[in-house]
């Protein structure tokens, strides 16, 4: 039943892989971009969130909209301006889509948006489900406003699905290459106490979930997009060193050093997030990469010639 999928944030890490996987499955894919003239493999429509503009052909094109738009949380320090951008790039983009969808004739059947497990904040060893209480730190606040904006799509009778993504593992970007760098240089070490939980998902499984949400109409509401077996930071670092065939020599990197380097953004690395994937598993979805070892091997086996 392939159709036409419009992706916001299509040039990002998940967007690029998702676009490839959709095309492989016979879908047509188009991106919404601020600079559609940049060389793109995909059909690209222009939008400008600050100016409140979308090429209306984008809306009439789409059978489904997948929303991945949002400035990168980990790419620069959280100044006040950056924090505004992190919030506005997520919320304003959805509000603009909502406005255009409510005004135009279209055949969009569903809206599938990313969010993040940052909504749970630092929750220690507690296993967090979709019903768990939200934290009240900056990232949790961003996620709440992001999801509230996405929920408004239901007013337009659109089936709405929100995926709270864990740490998306890919060697092409995101957290993994950052964590692999010191390990590669034989300077790998757990961060902070090393006891904080990391809820991760292989990029291919994350993309398969988005595709499944298009195809399977039982998907509605909020789901944690995380693999079934979260690990502590210490275990993650150990598994990563093993996958890369490198020793771990250093003791832990103390939390204060991470705070010094990253400021408030360090909460991304030091917060403990042990998040349940039960709701997704109950839909019948199966993860290709259930265990971290398999996920890391899929990346680092390929690198060894």
PDB file of C-alpha atoms in Angstrom:
ATOM      1  CA  UNK A   1       0.000   0.000   0.000  1.00  0.00           C
ATOM      2  CA  UNK A   2       2.891   2.410  -0.500  1.00  0.00           C
ATOM      3  CA  UNK A   3       2.046   6.072  -0.805  1.00  0.00           C
ATOM      4  CA  UNK A   4       3.660   9.483  -0.666  1.00  0.00           C
ATOM      5  CA  UNK A   5       5.488  10.411   2.498  1.00  0.00           C
ATOM      6  CA  UNK A   6       6.435  13.987   3.353  1.00  0.00           C
ATOM      7  CA  UNK A   7       9.280  14.237   5.871  1.00  0.00           C
ATOM      8  CA  UNK A   8      10.257  17.297   7.890  1.00  0.00           C
ATOM      9  CA  UNK A   9      13.836  17.178   9.164  1.00  0.00           C
ATOM     10  CA  UNK A  10      14.570  14.761   6.337  1.00  0.00           C
ATOM     11  CA  UNK A  11      18.231  15.734   6.041  1.00  0.00           C
ATOM     12  CA  UNK A  12      18.925  14.715   9.659  1.00  0.00           C
ATOM     13  CA  UNK A  13      20.323  11.395  10.844  1.00  0.00           C
ATOM     14  CA  UNK A  14      17.001   9.531  11.159  1.00  0.00           C
ATOM     15  CA  UNK A  15      15.443  11.340   8.190  1.00  0.00           C
ATOM     16  CA  UNK A  16      18.130  10.251   5.744  1.00  0.00           C
ATOM     17  CA  UNK A  17      18.037   6.586   6.763  1.00  0.00           C
ATOM     18  CA  UNK A  18      14.231   6.568   6.919  1.00  0.00           C
ATOM     19  CA  UNK A  19      14.037   8.068   3.416  1.00  0.00           C
ATOM     20  CA  UNK A  20      16.272   5.273   2.061  1.00  0.00           C
ATOM     21  CA  UNK A  21      14.239   2.566   3.773  1.00  0.00           C
ATOM     22  CA  UNK A  22      10.917   4.012   2.560  1.00  0.00           C
ATOM     23  CA  UNK A  23      12.179   4.160  -1.034  1.00  0.00           C
ATOM     24  CA  UNK A  24      13.379   0.531  -0.729  1.00  0.00           C
ATOM     25  CA  UNK A  25       9.843  -0.423   0.258  1.00  0.00           C
ATOM     26  CA  UNK A  26       8.277   1.305  -2.720  1.00  0.00           C
ATOM     27  CA  UNK A  27       7.152   4.581  -1.134  1.00  0.00           C
ATOM     28  CA  UNK A  28       7.622   7.968  -2.708  1.00  0.00           C
ATOM     29  CA  UNK A  29       9.436  10.415  -0.452  1.00  0.00           C
ATOM     30  CA  UNK A  30       9.620  14.202  -0.380  1.00  0.00           C
ATOM     31  CA  UNK A  31      11.331  16.500   2.116  1.00  0.00           C
ATOM     32  CA  UNK A  32      10.398  19.909   3.470  1.00  0.00           C
ATOM     33  CA  UNK A  33      13.505  22.086   3.601  1.00  0.00           C
ATOM     34  CA  UNK A  34      14.551  25.691   4.095  1.00  0.00           C
ATOM     35  CA  UNK A  35      16.942  25.378   1.141  1.00  0.00           C
ATOM     36  CA  UNK A  36      15.339  23.098  -1.434  1.00  0.00           C
ATOM     37  CA  UNK A  37      18.019  24.096  -3.947  1.00  0.00           C
ATOM     38  CA  UNK A  38      20.675  22.259  -1.972  1.00  0.00           C
ATOM     39  CA  UNK A  39      21.458  19.086  -3.883  1.00  0.00           C
ATOM     40  CA  UNK A  40      19.029  16.504  -2.616  1.00  0.00           C
ATOM     41  CA  UNK A  41      18.288  12.990  -3.734  1.00  0.00           C
ATOM     42  CA  UNK A  42      14.649  13.605  -2.881  1.00  0.00           C
ATOM     43  CA  UNK A  43      11.856  15.780  -4.166  1.00  0.00           C
ATOM     44  CA  UNK A  44      12.026  18.841  -1.919  1.00  0.00           C
ATOM     45  CA  UNK A  45       9.459  21.507  -1.083  1.00  0.00           C
ATOM     46  CA  UNK A  46      10.364  24.815   0.538  1.00  0.00           C
ATOM     47  CA  UNK A  47       9.229  25.931   3.963  1.00  0.00           C
ATOM     48  CA  UNK A  48      10.349  28.728   6.230  1.00  0.00           C
ATOM     49  CA  UNK A  49       9.173  28.268   9.781  1.00  0.00           C
ATOM     50  CA  UNK A  50      10.160  31.744  10.988  1.00  0.00           C
ATOM     51  CA  UNK A  51       8.315  33.361   8.085  1.00  0.00           C
ATOM     52  CA  UNK A  52       5.364  30.984   8.504  1.00  0.00           C
ATOM     53  CA  UNK A  53       5.617  29.745   4.912  1.00  0.00           C
ATOM     54  CA  UNK A  54       5.082  26.286   3.371  1.00  0.00           C
ATOM     55  CA  UNK A  55       4.839  25.509  -0.329  1.00  0.00           C
ATOM     56  CA  UNK A  56       1.201  24.359  -0.426  1.00  0.00           C
ATOM     57  CA  UNK A  57       2.082  21.680  -3.002  1.00  0.00           C
ATOM     58  CA  UNK A  58       3.832  19.860  -0.158  1.00  0.00           C
ATOM     59  CA  UNK A  59       0.555  19.482   1.733  1.00  0.00           C
ATOM     60  CA  UNK A  60      -1.396  18.336  -1.317  1.00  0.00           C
ATOM     61  CA  UNK A  61       1.409  15.869  -2.156  1.00  0.00           C
ATOM     62  CA  UNK A  62       1.372  13.915   1.087  1.00  0.00           C
ATOM     63  CA  UNK A  63      -0.479  10.783   2.173  1.00  0.00           C
ATOM     64  CA  UNK A  64       1.424  10.810   5.464  1.00  0.00           C
ATOM     65  CA  UNK A  65       3.594  13.369   7.219  1.00  0.00           C
ATOM     66  CA  UNK A  66       6.560  12.244   9.310  1.00  0.00           C
ATOM     67  CA  UNK A  67       7.797  15.022  11.535  1.00  0.00           C
ATOM     68  CA  UNK A  68      11.467  14.914  12.548  1.00  0.00           C
ATOM     69  CA  UNK A  69      12.144  18.665  12.527  1.00  0.00           C
ATOM     70  CA  UNK A  70      14.116  20.180  15.394  1.00  0.00           C
ATOM     71  CA  UNK A  71      17.498  21.734  16.113  1.00  0.00           C
ATOM     72  CA  UNK A  72      20.127  19.298  17.434  1.00  0.00           C
ATOM     73  CA  UNK A  73      20.143  19.016  21.226  1.00  0.00           C
ATOM     74  CA  UNK A  74      23.781  17.972  21.523  1.00  0.00           C
ATOM     75  CA  UNK A  75      25.588  19.987  18.874  1.00  0.00           C
ATOM     76  CA  UNK A  76      26.240  23.174  20.859  1.00  0.00           C
ATOM     77  CA  UNK A  77      26.095  24.633  24.362  1.00  0.00           C
ATOM     78  CA  UNK A  78      22.690  25.601  25.733  1.00  0.00           C
ATOM     79  CA  UNK A  79      22.792  29.371  25.838  1.00  0.00           C
ATOM     80  CA  UNK A  80      19.419  31.055  26.407  1.00  0.00           C
ATOM     81  CA  UNK A  81      19.179  31.693  22.653  1.00  0.00           C
ATOM     82  CA  UNK A  82      20.008  28.086  21.848  1.00  0.00           C
ATOM     83  CA  UNK A  83      17.368  26.863  24.303  1.00  0.00           C
ATOM     84  CA  UNK A  84      14.755  29.023  22.572  1.00  0.00           C
ATOM     85  CA  UNK A  85      15.816  27.551  19.249  1.00  0.00           C
ATOM     86  CA  UNK A  86      15.622  23.977  20.570  1.00  0.00           C
ATOM     87  CA  UNK A  87      12.041  24.611  21.663  1.00  0.00           C
ATOM     88  CA  UNK A  88      10.802  26.778  18.803  1.00  0.00           C
ATOM     89  CA  UNK A  89      12.278  24.651  16.022  1.00  0.00           C
ATOM     90  CA  UNK A  90      10.153  21.764  17.321  1.00  0.00           C
ATOM     91  CA  UNK A  91       6.920  23.490  18.290  1.00  0.00           C
ATOM     92  CA  UNK A  92       6.618  26.179  15.607  1.00  0.00           C
ATOM     93  CA  UNK A  93       7.224  23.702  12.784  1.00  0.00           C
ATOM     94  CA  UNK A  94       4.262  21.562  13.901  1.00  0.00           C
ATOM     95  CA  UNK A  95       2.010  24.582  14.453  1.00  0.00           C
ATOM     96  CA  UNK A  96       2.805  25.763  10.921  1.00  0.00           C
ATOM     97  CA  UNK A  97       1.923  22.341   9.482  1.00  0.00           C
ATOM     98  CA  UNK A  98      -1.292  22.317  11.523  1.00  0.00           C
ATOM     99  CA  UNK A  99      -2.282  25.729  10.210  1.00  0.00           C
ATOM    100  CA  UNK A 100      -1.667  24.733   6.578  1.00  0.00           C
ATOM    101  CA  UNK A 101      -3.466  21.408   6.942  1.00  0.00           C
ATOM    102  CA  UNK A 102      -6.490  23.090   8.485  1.00  0.00           C
ATOM    103  CA  UNK A 103      -6.733  25.554   5.589  1.00  0.00           C
ATOM    104  CA  UNK A 104      -6.142  23.351   2.562  1.00  0.00           C
ATOM    105  CA  UNK A 105      -7.752  20.464   0.736  1.00  0.00           C
ATOM    106  CA  UNK A 106      -5.494  17.480   1.338  1.00  0.00           C
ATOM    107  CA  UNK A 107      -5.496  13.694   1.604  1.00  0.00           C
ATOM    108  CA  UNK A 108      -3.137  13.309   4.568  1.00  0.00           C
ATOM    109  CA  UNK A 109      -4.169  10.229   6.558  1.00  0.00           C
ATOM    110  CA  UNK A 110      -1.757  10.413   9.461  1.00  0.00           C
ATOM    111  CA  UNK A 111       0.835  12.452  11.311  1.00  0.00           C
ATOM    112  CA  UNK A 112       3.787  10.652  12.891  1.00  0.00           C
ATOM    113  CA  UNK A 113       6.041  12.777  15.056  1.00  0.00           C
ATOM    114  CA  UNK A 114       9.239  12.224  16.946  1.00  0.00           C
ATOM    115  CA  UNK A 115       9.629  13.210  20.580  1.00  0.00           C
ATOM    116  CA  UNK A 116      12.253  12.004  23.052  1.00  0.00           C
ATOM    117  CA  UNK A 117      12.607  10.022  26.256  1.00  0.00           C
ATOM    118  CA  UNK A 118      14.023  13.263  27.705  1.00  0.00           C
ATOM    119  CA  UNK A 119      10.423  13.818  28.829  1.00  0.00           C
ATOM    120  CA  UNK A 120      11.109  11.462  31.781  1.00  0.00           C
ATOM    121  CA  UNK A 121      14.158  13.388  32.999  1.00  0.00           C
ATOM    122  CA  UNK A 122      16.653  11.715  35.320  1.00  0.00           C
ATOM    123  CA  UNK A 123      14.618   8.812  36.695  1.00  0.00           C
ATOM    124  CA  UNK A 124      17.337   6.643  38.255  1.00  0.00           C
ATOM    125  CA  UNK A 125      16.642   2.887  38.148  1.00  0.00           C
ATOM    126  CA  UNK A 126      12.895   3.282  37.807  1.00  0.00           C
ATOM    127  CA  UNK A 127      11.471   1.695  34.644  1.00  0.00           C
ATOM    128  CA  UNK A 128       9.528   4.422  32.835  1.00  0.00           C
ATOM    129  CA  UNK A 129       6.456   3.665  30.724  1.00  0.00           C
ATOM    130  CA  UNK A 130       4.399   5.976  28.508  1.00  0.00           C
ATOM    131  CA  UNK A 131       2.151   6.675  31.534  1.00  0.00           C
ATOM    132  CA  UNK A 132       5.007   7.677  33.852  1.00  0.00           C
ATOM    133  CA  UNK A 133       5.161  11.208  35.194  1.00  0.00           C
ATOM    134  CA  UNK A 134       7.177  13.823  33.315  1.00  0.00           C
ATOM    135  CA  UNK A 135      10.204  15.535  34.743  1.00  0.00           C
ATOM    136  CA  UNK A 136      10.377  19.314  35.131  1.00  0.00           C
ATOM    137  CA  UNK A 137      13.811  20.035  33.671  1.00  0.00           C
ATOM    138  CA  UNK A 138      14.452  21.898  30.433  1.00  0.00           C
ATOM    139  CA  UNK A 139      14.434  18.903  28.069  1.00  0.00           C
ATOM    140  CA  UNK A 140      11.283  17.468  29.614  1.00  0.00           C
ATOM    141  CA  UNK A 141       9.582  20.828  29.144  1.00  0.00           C
ATOM    142  CA  UNK A 142      10.638  20.898  25.470  1.00  0.00           C
ATOM    143  CA  UNK A 143       9.265  17.378  24.948  1.00  0.00           C
ATOM    144  CA  UNK A 144       5.948  18.238  26.608  1.00  0.00           C
ATOM    145  CA  UNK A 145       5.402  21.285  24.409  1.00  0.00           C
ATOM    146  CA  UNK A 146       6.555  19.337  21.337  1.00  0.00           C
ATOM    147  CA  UNK A 147       4.017  16.575  22.031  1.00  0.00           C
ATOM    148  CA  UNK A 148       1.238  19.018  22.893  1.00  0.00           C
ATOM    149  CA  UNK A 149       1.728  20.642  19.479  1.00  0.00           C
ATOM    150  CA  UNK A 150       1.619  17.241  17.739  1.00  0.00           C
ATOM    151  CA  UNK A 151      -1.570  16.267  19.603  1.00  0.00           C
ATOM    152  CA  UNK A 152      -3.381  19.160  17.978  1.00  0.00           C
ATOM    153  CA  UNK A 153      -3.313  17.188  14.721  1.00  0.00           C
ATOM    154  CA  UNK A 154      -6.088  15.055  16.170  1.00  0.00           C
ATOM    155  CA  UNK A 155      -8.402  18.083  15.921  1.00  0.00           C
ATOM    156  CA  UNK A 156      -8.046  17.663  12.153  1.00  0.00           C
ATOM    157  CA  UNK A 157      -9.075  13.993  12.394  1.00  0.00           C
ATOM    158  CA  UNK A 158      -5.573  12.803  11.612  1.00  0.00           C
ATOM    159  CA  UNK A 159      -4.349   9.583  13.180  1.00  0.00           C
ATOM    160  CA  UNK A 160      -1.491  10.846  15.320  1.00  0.00           C
ATOM    161  CA  UNK A 161       1.458   8.803  16.551  1.00  0.00           C
ATOM    162  CA  UNK A 162       4.283  10.137  18.725  1.00  0.00           C
ATOM    163  CA  UNK A 163       7.527   8.192  19.168  1.00  0.00           C
ATOM    164  CA  UNK A 164       9.670   9.059  22.169  1.00  0.00           C
ATOM    165  CA  UNK A 165      13.048   8.183  20.740  1.00  0.00           C
ATOM    166  CA  UNK A 166      15.846   6.873  22.919  1.00  0.00           C
ATOM    167  CA  UNK A 167      19.507   7.313  21.997  1.00  0.00           C
ATOM    168  CA  UNK A 168      19.505   6.506  18.287  1.00  0.00           C
ATOM    169  CA  UNK A 169      22.576   4.441  17.423  1.00  0.00           C
ATOM    170  CA  UNK A 170      24.261   5.036  14.075  1.00  0.00           C
ATOM    171  CA  UNK A 171      27.888   5.447  13.050  1.00  0.00           C
ATOM    172  CA  UNK A 172      26.846   8.328  10.784  1.00  0.00           C
ATOM    173  CA  UNK A 173      26.042  10.740  13.588  1.00  0.00           C
ATOM    174  CA  UNK A 174      24.377  11.224  16.961  1.00  0.00           C
ATOM    175  CA  UNK A 175      25.825   9.930  20.224  1.00  0.00           C
ATOM    176  CA  UNK A 176      27.661   6.806  19.079  1.00  0.00           C
ATOM    177  CA  UNK A 177      30.565   8.394  17.158  1.00  0.00           C
ATOM    178  CA  UNK A 178      31.064  10.799  20.095  1.00  0.00           C
ATOM    179  CA  UNK A 179      31.252   7.896  22.532  1.00  0.00           C
ATOM    180  CA  UNK A 180      33.460   5.867  20.192  1.00  0.00           C
ATOM    181  CA  UNK A 181      36.073   8.606  19.782  1.00  0.00           C
ATOM    182  CA  UNK A 182      37.784   8.200  23.178  1.00  0.00           C
ATOM    183  CA  UNK A 183      37.458   4.399  22.984  1.00  0.00           C
ATOM    184  CA  UNK A 184      39.227   4.460  19.621  1.00  0.00           C
ATOM    185  CA  UNK A 185      42.055   6.479  21.170  1.00  0.00           C
ATOM    186  CA  UNK A 186      42.324   3.947  24.026  1.00  0.00           C
ATOM    187  CA  UNK A 187      40.923   6.538  26.423  1.00  0.00           C
ATOM    188  CA  UNK A 188      37.418   5.162  26.846  1.00  0.00           C
ATOM    189  CA  UNK A 189      35.809   5.408  30.263  1.00  0.00           C
ATOM    190  CA  UNK A 190      32.343   5.380  31.789  1.00  0.00           C
ATOM    191  CA  UNK A 191      30.898   8.877  32.274  1.00  0.00           C
ATOM    192  CA  UNK A 192      29.907  10.175  35.692  1.00  0.00           C
ATOM    193  CA  UNK A 193      28.944   7.330  38.051  1.00  0.00           C
ATOM    194  CA  UNK A 194      28.604   4.978  35.068  1.00  0.00           C
ATOM    195  CA  UNK A 195      25.455   3.664  36.768  1.00  0.00           C
ATOM    196  CA  UNK A 196      23.060   5.850  34.833  1.00  0.00           C
ATOM    197  CA  UNK A 197      20.827   3.929  32.438  1.00  0.00           C
ATOM    198  CA  UNK A 198      20.898   4.510  28.699  1.00  0.00           C
ATOM    199  CA  UNK A 199      17.833   3.581  26.655  1.00  0.00           C
ATOM    200  CA  UNK A 200      18.997   3.139  23.087  1.00  0.00           C
ATOM    201  CA  UNK A 201      17.564   2.060  19.735  1.00  0.00           C
ATOM    202  CA  UNK A 202      19.329   0.971  16.531  1.00  0.00           C
ATOM    203  CA  UNK A 203      18.613   3.488  13.769  1.00  0.00           C
ATOM    204  CA  UNK A 204      17.159   0.792  11.512  1.00  0.00           C
ATOM    205  CA  UNK A 205      14.703  -0.314  14.190  1.00  0.00           C
ATOM    206  CA  UNK A 206      13.701   3.311  14.808  1.00  0.00           C
ATOM    207  CA  UNK A 207      13.020   3.743  11.077  1.00  0.00           C
ATOM    208  CA  UNK A 208      11.134   0.437  10.895  1.00  0.00           C
ATOM    209  CA  UNK A 209       8.897   1.712  13.690  1.00  0.00           C
ATOM    210  CA  UNK A 210       8.033   4.877  11.756  1.00  0.00           C
ATOM    211  CA  UNK A 211       7.215   2.770   8.678  1.00  0.00           C
ATOM    212  CA  UNK A 212       5.155   0.373  10.769  1.00  0.00           C
ATOM    213  CA  UNK A 213       3.172   3.317  12.165  1.00  0.00           C
ATOM    214  CA  UNK A 214       2.260   4.331   8.617  1.00  0.00           C
ATOM    215  CA  UNK A 215       1.114   0.838   7.690  1.00  0.00           C
ATOM    216  CA  UNK A 216      -0.530  -0.383  10.880  1.00  0.00           C
ATOM    217  CA  UNK A 217      -3.510   1.750  11.898  1.00  0.00           C
ATOM    218  CA  UNK A 218      -3.598   0.295  15.421  1.00  0.00           C
ATOM    219  CA  UNK A 219      -0.691   2.663  16.106  1.00  0.00           C
ATOM    220  CA  UNK A 220      -2.142   5.752  17.733  1.00  0.00           C
ATOM    221  CA  UNK A 221      -0.869   7.840  20.618  1.00  0.00           C
ATOM    222  CA  UNK A 222       2.493   7.797  22.350  1.00  0.00           C
ATOM    223  CA  UNK A 223       5.110   5.027  22.216  1.00  0.00           C
ATOM    224  CA  UNK A 224       8.611   4.707  23.605  1.00  0.00           C
ATOM    225  CA  UNK A 225      10.926   3.975  20.672  1.00  0.00           C
ATOM    226  CA  UNK A 226      13.622   2.138  22.604  1.00  0.00           C
ATOM    227  CA  UNK A 227      15.091  -1.362  22.372  1.00  0.00           C
ATOM    228  CA  UNK A 228      13.891  -3.813  25.058  1.00  0.00           C
ATOM    229  CA  UNK A 229      17.164  -3.963  27.029  1.00  0.00           C
ATOM    230  CA  UNK A 230      18.518  -0.643  28.354  1.00  0.00           C
ATOM    231  CA  UNK A 231      22.034  -0.762  29.799  1.00  0.00           C
ATOM    232  CA  UNK A 232      24.040   1.343  32.229  1.00  0.00           C
ATOM    233  CA  UNK A 233      26.613   3.768  30.869  1.00  0.00           C
ATOM    234  CA  UNK A 234      29.335   1.529  32.284  1.00  0.00           C
ATOM    235  CA  UNK A 235      27.939  -1.514  30.428  1.00  0.00           C
ATOM    236  CA  UNK A 236      27.524   0.551  27.265  1.00  0.00           C
ATOM    237  CA  UNK A 237      31.148   1.706  27.373  1.00  0.00           C
ATOM    238  CA  UNK A 238      32.346  -1.858  28.016  1.00  0.00           C
ATOM    239  CA  UNK A 239      30.257  -3.329  25.147  1.00  0.00           C
ATOM    240  CA  UNK A 240      31.439  -0.554  22.837  1.00  0.00           C
ATOM    241  CA  UNK A 241      35.102  -1.217  23.648  1.00  0.00           C
ATOM    242  CA  UNK A 242      34.548  -4.933  23.015  1.00  0.00           C
ATOM    243  CA  UNK A 243      32.810  -4.301  19.690  1.00  0.00           C
ATOM    244  CA  UNK A 244      35.695  -2.036  18.656  1.00  0.00           C
ATOM    245  CA  UNK A 245      38.280  -4.508  20.008  1.00  0.00           C
ATOM    246  CA  UNK A 246      39.827  -1.806  22.222  1.00  0.00           C
ATOM    247  CA  UNK A 247      40.778  -1.944  25.906  1.00  0.00           C
ATOM    248  CA  UNK A 248      39.185   0.296  28.527  1.00  0.00           C
ATOM    249  CA  UNK A 249      41.992   1.784  30.550  1.00  0.00           C
ATOM    250  CA  UNK A 250      40.776   4.899  32.301  1.00  0.00           C
ATOM    251  CA  UNK A 251      38.722   5.113  35.467  1.00  0.00           C
ATOM    252  CA  UNK A 252      35.426   6.984  35.251  1.00  0.00           C
ATOM    253  CA  UNK A 253      35.234  10.484  33.817  1.00  0.00           C
ATOM    254  CA  UNK A 254      33.928  12.460  36.827  1.00  0.00           C
ATOM    255  CA  UNK A 255      30.581  14.223  36.529  1.00  0.00           C
ATOM    256  CA  UNK A 256      32.088  17.626  37.432  1.00  0.00           C
ATOM    257  CA  UNK A 257      34.442  17.417  34.427  1.00  0.00           C
ATOM    258  CA  UNK A 258      31.513  16.724  32.109  1.00  0.00           C
ATOM    259  CA  UNK A 259      29.584  19.607  33.688  1.00  0.00           C
ATOM    260  CA  UNK A 260      32.551  21.895  33.123  1.00  0.00           C
ATOM    261  CA  UNK A 261      32.795  20.958  29.447  1.00  0.00           C
ATOM    262  CA  UNK A 262      29.104  20.886  28.610  1.00  0.00           C
ATOM    263  CA  UNK A 263      27.288  23.014  31.168  1.00  0.00           C
ATOM    264  CA  UNK A 264      23.567  22.307  31.463  1.00  0.00           C
ATOM    265  CA  UNK A 265      23.695  20.107  28.364  1.00  0.00           C
ATOM    266  CA  UNK A 266      25.557  17.514  30.477  1.00  0.00           C
ATOM    267  CA  UNK A 267      22.165  16.371  31.794  1.00  0.00           C
ATOM    268  CA  UNK A 268      21.760  14.577  28.448  1.00  0.00           C
ATOM    269  CA  UNK A 269      24.726  12.337  29.316  1.00  0.00           C
ATOM    270  CA  UNK A 270      24.455  12.102  33.092  1.00  0.00           C
ATOM    271  CA  UNK A 271      20.687  11.567  33.428  1.00  0.00           C
ATOM    272  CA  UNK A 272      19.606   7.984  34.030  1.00  0.00           C
ATOM    273  CA  UNK A 273      16.784   6.844  31.763  1.00  0.00           C
ATOM    274  CA  UNK A 274      15.548   3.278  31.980  1.00  0.00           C
ATOM    275  CA  UNK A 275      12.625   3.201  29.587  1.00  0.00           C
ATOM    276  CA  UNK A 276      10.206   0.370  28.796  1.00  0.00           C
ATOM    277  CA  UNK A 277       9.449  -0.810  25.261  1.00  0.00           C
ATOM    278  CA  UNK A 278       6.485  -2.990  26.334  1.00  0.00           C
ATOM    279  CA  UNK A 279       3.811  -0.907  24.639  1.00  0.00           C
ATOM    280  CA  UNK A 280       5.555  -1.161  21.251  1.00  0.00           C
ATOM    281  CA  UNK A 281       6.181  -4.897  21.761  1.00  0.00           C
ATOM    282  CA  UNK A 282       2.475  -5.397  22.466  1.00  0.00           C
ATOM    283  CA  UNK A 283       1.629  -4.128  18.983  1.00  0.00           C
ATOM    284  CA  UNK A 284       3.503  -7.148  17.602  1.00  0.00           C
ATOM    285  CA  UNK A 285       6.491  -5.122  16.441  1.00  0.00           C
ATOM    286  CA  UNK A 286       9.750  -7.060  16.676  1.00  0.00           C
ATOM    287  CA  UNK A 287      13.117  -5.398  17.093  1.00  0.00           C
ATOM    288  CA  UNK A 288      15.901  -6.614  14.868  1.00  0.00           C
ATOM    289  CA  UNK A 289      18.396  -5.460  17.511  1.00  0.00           C
ATOM    290  CA  UNK A 290      17.150  -6.376  20.997  1.00  0.00           C
ATOM    291  CA  UNK A 291      20.561  -6.375  22.670  1.00  0.00           C
ATOM    292  CA  UNK A 292      23.243  -3.728  22.589  1.00  0.00           C
ATOM    293  CA  UNK A 293      25.929  -6.232  21.624  1.00  0.00           C
ATOM    294  CA  UNK A 294      24.084  -7.093  18.368  1.00  0.00           C
ATOM    295  CA  UNK A 295      23.462  -3.437  17.573  1.00  0.00           C
ATOM    296  CA  UNK A 296      27.103  -2.445  18.053  1.00  0.00           C
ATOM    297  CA  UNK A 297      28.341  -5.463  16.106  1.00  0.00           C
ATOM    298  CA  UNK A 298      26.175  -4.422  13.158  1.00  0.00           C
ATOM    299  CA  UNK A 299      28.206  -1.193  12.997  1.00  0.00           C
ATOM    300  CA  UNK A 300      31.704  -2.248  13.948  1.00  0.00           C
ATOM    301  CA  UNK A 301      31.818  -5.610  12.161  1.00  0.00           C
ATOM    302  CA  UNK A 302      31.315  -3.657   8.908  1.00  0.00           C
ATOM    303  CA  UNK A 303      34.214  -1.353   9.698  1.00  0.00           C
ATOM    304  CA  UNK A 304      36.778  -4.134  10.033  1.00  0.00           C
ATOM    305  CA  UNK A 305      38.039  -5.288   6.669  1.00  0.00           C
TER     306      UNK A 305
END
